Amino acid sequence: MTLTIGWLKRLTLVWLTLAAVALSVGALPVRAAHDDTYVDAGYADDDGDAYFATLQAAIDATAAGGTVHVAAGAYHESVTIDKGLTLLGAQANVDPRPSQGGRSGAESIIDAKESASAVIVIAAGGVEINGFTITGGTGDMVEENGSAHNLLFHYNILYDDLDTAGDEGIQIKHSDGVVIAYNYAHDIVQDAFNLSCSSNGVIRYNEADNIHSINAAIYCYDATNIDIIGNLVYDVPNNDGIKLGDQDDGSTGGLVKDNVVRDVAQDGITIYASHATVQGNTIHNCRSENGALYLYGADDTLVLDNEIYDNAAIGLLIANASGVTVEGNAIRDNNDEDDTKYAGSAGVWVDSSASGVTLRNNAITDNKHFGLRNESSSDVDARLNWWGADGPGGSIAGGGPYSPWLDGEPPHGRPTSTDGKPVINLDTGDTFTTIQAAIDDSNTQSGHTISVAEGTYNQPLTLDDSNLTIRSTGAVSKTIIDGAGTSGAMITNTGSDNVITGLTIQNVDTAFSVSGGSLTAYANNVSNFNTGVDASGGTIDATHNWWGAVDPSNVGDADADAFRLGAPVVSYVDGTTSVGLYDATADGYTVFRGSGTLVLVNHGDSLRHAPFGKAVSPHAVEGCADAYDVFAIDGSGSYHVSMPITATCQSDPAVTTSAPRLLQFVLDDALAPDTTCSPDEDCWTERTATYDGTALTASGIGADSLLGTPFSAPVRKGAESTAVALTTFGASSANPVLPALVLTLSTMLGAIVWTRRR
């Protein structure tokens, strides 16, 4: 067609007209972003402003800070999140971990069908992903692009097709404050959870199994202060369970705590980070050529309260590290004799490249070849550990002191010294002839505990340091500070926050004189004194001591008198809620939840030592009626106390024919036991408890309800029973005190119980 001048004029007119219309109407409006969008495969992407068939369309249409709600169904796509928002699946906040029961119901499944490397790419901070099943990536199923600060990734399921290409379940790098929690990862080609080149993040309460990584199921390298807490890792066929840091990468800090790692081809847990803490983990059935727990370059790391057992590996291997402290661990039945990397096996192996290692209060028993093998030219301080019934014997190879050692499993074993000195600093391992020498020693520092063996000590004590604990390790009645032939105070305190516990103090003018600072004294027997307490220059908490009589007259402190023990101390144990309480003279256990230091005092036969002389009735089951006091120092929270009845007592007709009852002692206006009650039967009223045929249990006892509330639990109506007191700090007069909750039960109470990176 030939364009004439007329046609050109006509076209120009049309164009000008269209332009004029556009200018007059204005540009088409841009769809506004939504705070909430909704995704369902049945929607069309234009089914209304906020409803979409695909995740990516919904993400694009959601405002920063908004929420994408994803219905159950399968979404075959990969997505990029480039703004801070929340992605909620159909199983949001539902725990998927099989060990916790798993979850049922329809899932929101994001399956890229191997069409993309990553299923989800996070390119912004402040993202939450909650309640999905994620699979089908040829690389990392979830990863960051640049950074993903403050990511919250929880309640998700991750899995790979092991027959196709794949990589990490989730790998986040260059990010701060990331939380990966309550997820379940299985059948992963590489790491299940990887948080690397990052800081101040946490991987907690996840479960990972059948993880084929050549690094670790949980792997964090170039890491600063990354915590790995409460995870369950098992069936790792190629390498490690958990790895914090990598060789010489400069990782530092971090807490690896309360994880369970089992059935792993190499190390259960590997630590390359310095200044880390490895605490409360359980590691077993690992087959490492190194150690079930392996520390390399982990300077100044703490290894605390772990259980490492039944591994085809050295229990704990320390290499190229200095200043490592190993305390409170149970390391047993480890055997690496088939491995050729190290010539032999041991519970703890200190490589020639390590130095400055301290072992304290560990149970290191029944390991192949050695309990401890030290190949370093530096001594290993291995004092105050339990090496088994035969003592250290031939179980230690290499340099370093091991005496004194413990005569039983921590925390119950008592120190035994080859030099015969009865006083031991439990933190340094130094031994002394007198208590005062231990107090005055230049190595004794704030926070140390001085152990006193059975015997009689005639020297008055002066505590001018602070935060020291002086305690007996044997029978209280046989650990005696005797003031015969002396005058003045037997124990003088001028320092702050000192503790005296488990001693018999007798034949003295004044038992405790606090001329400065502060002193706590509990579970002591004090008798034949003129003045129990003189706190004219400082403060004292002297509650929960026996003052020589059911109703003493010269204690000298109102709180100490009101909240005193109702019978003499025969023996006692104490510990934090994490380790529980234990009484080696009986069988059974007591379990506490809540915080604080818990103390168990045994008064012996309650027929002769009824608390405050107030028996429930004159009829007790002989042999099933010891009296106890249990109390908490700085206690808070809720307590659960379970007191088993011994096998002998379980078969007694008095127990089998009638369930135990829990009785509450009457209180005075100060919430202390009202010891003026009369007759004895009127001192007790019934309170609810449960009995399962083997144990009596009181549950959910709040700290705020334990202000001096005695309880009794006879084995049958009308029977006297064992006394147990559970107490917590409460306010009475000017100073904090330890008011009592007394539980009584006719029973014997006992033991509580290859390197690769993306």
PDB file of C-alpha atoms in Angstrom, residues 1 3-24:
ATOM      1  CA  MET A   1       0.000   0.000   0.000  1.00  0.00           C
ATOM      2  CA  LEU A   3       0.984   5.991   1.940  1.00  0.00           C
ATOM      3  CA  THR A   4      -0.160   9.345   0.652  1.00  0.00           C
ATOM      4  CA  ILE A   5       0.128  12.620   2.463  1.00  0.00           C
ATOM      5  CA  GLY A   6      -3.547  12.303   3.363  1.00  0.00           C
ATOM      6  CA  TRP A   7      -3.018   8.914   5.025  1.00  0.00           C
ATOM      7  CA  LEU A   8      -0.057  10.229   7.010  1.00  0.00           C
ATOM      8  CA  LYS A   9      -2.158  13.108   8.243  1.00  0.00           C
ATOM      9  CA  ARG A  10      -4.917  10.750   9.282  1.00  0.00           C
ATOM     10  CA  LEU A  11      -2.463   8.444  11.223  1.00  0.00           C
ATOM     11  CA  THR A  12      -0.872  11.392  12.888  1.00  0.00           C
ATOM     12  CA  LEU A  13      -4.272  12.581  14.027  1.00  0.00           C
ATOM     13  CA  VAL A  14      -5.054   9.155  15.536  1.00  0.00           C
ATOM     14  CA  TRP A  15      -1.754   9.065  17.385  1.00  0.00           C
ATOM     15  CA  LEU A  16      -2.278  12.565  18.736  1.00  0.00           C
ATOM     16  CA  THR A  17      -5.813  11.689  19.804  1.00  0.00           C
ATOM     17  CA  LEU A  18      -4.651   8.553  21.669  1.00  0.00           C
ATOM     18  CA  ALA A  19      -1.883  10.514  23.379  1.00  0.00           C
ATOM     19  CA  ALA A  20      -4.362  13.173  24.455  1.00  0.00           C
ATOM     20  CA  VAL A  21      -6.672  10.547  25.915  1.00  0.00           C
ATOM     21  CA  ALA A  22      -3.807   8.949  27.822  1.00  0.00           C
ATOM     22  CA  LEU A  23      -2.741  12.276  29.236  1.00  0.00           C
ATOM     23  CA  SER A  24      -6.258  13.200  30.242  1.00  0.00           C
TER      24      SER A  24
END
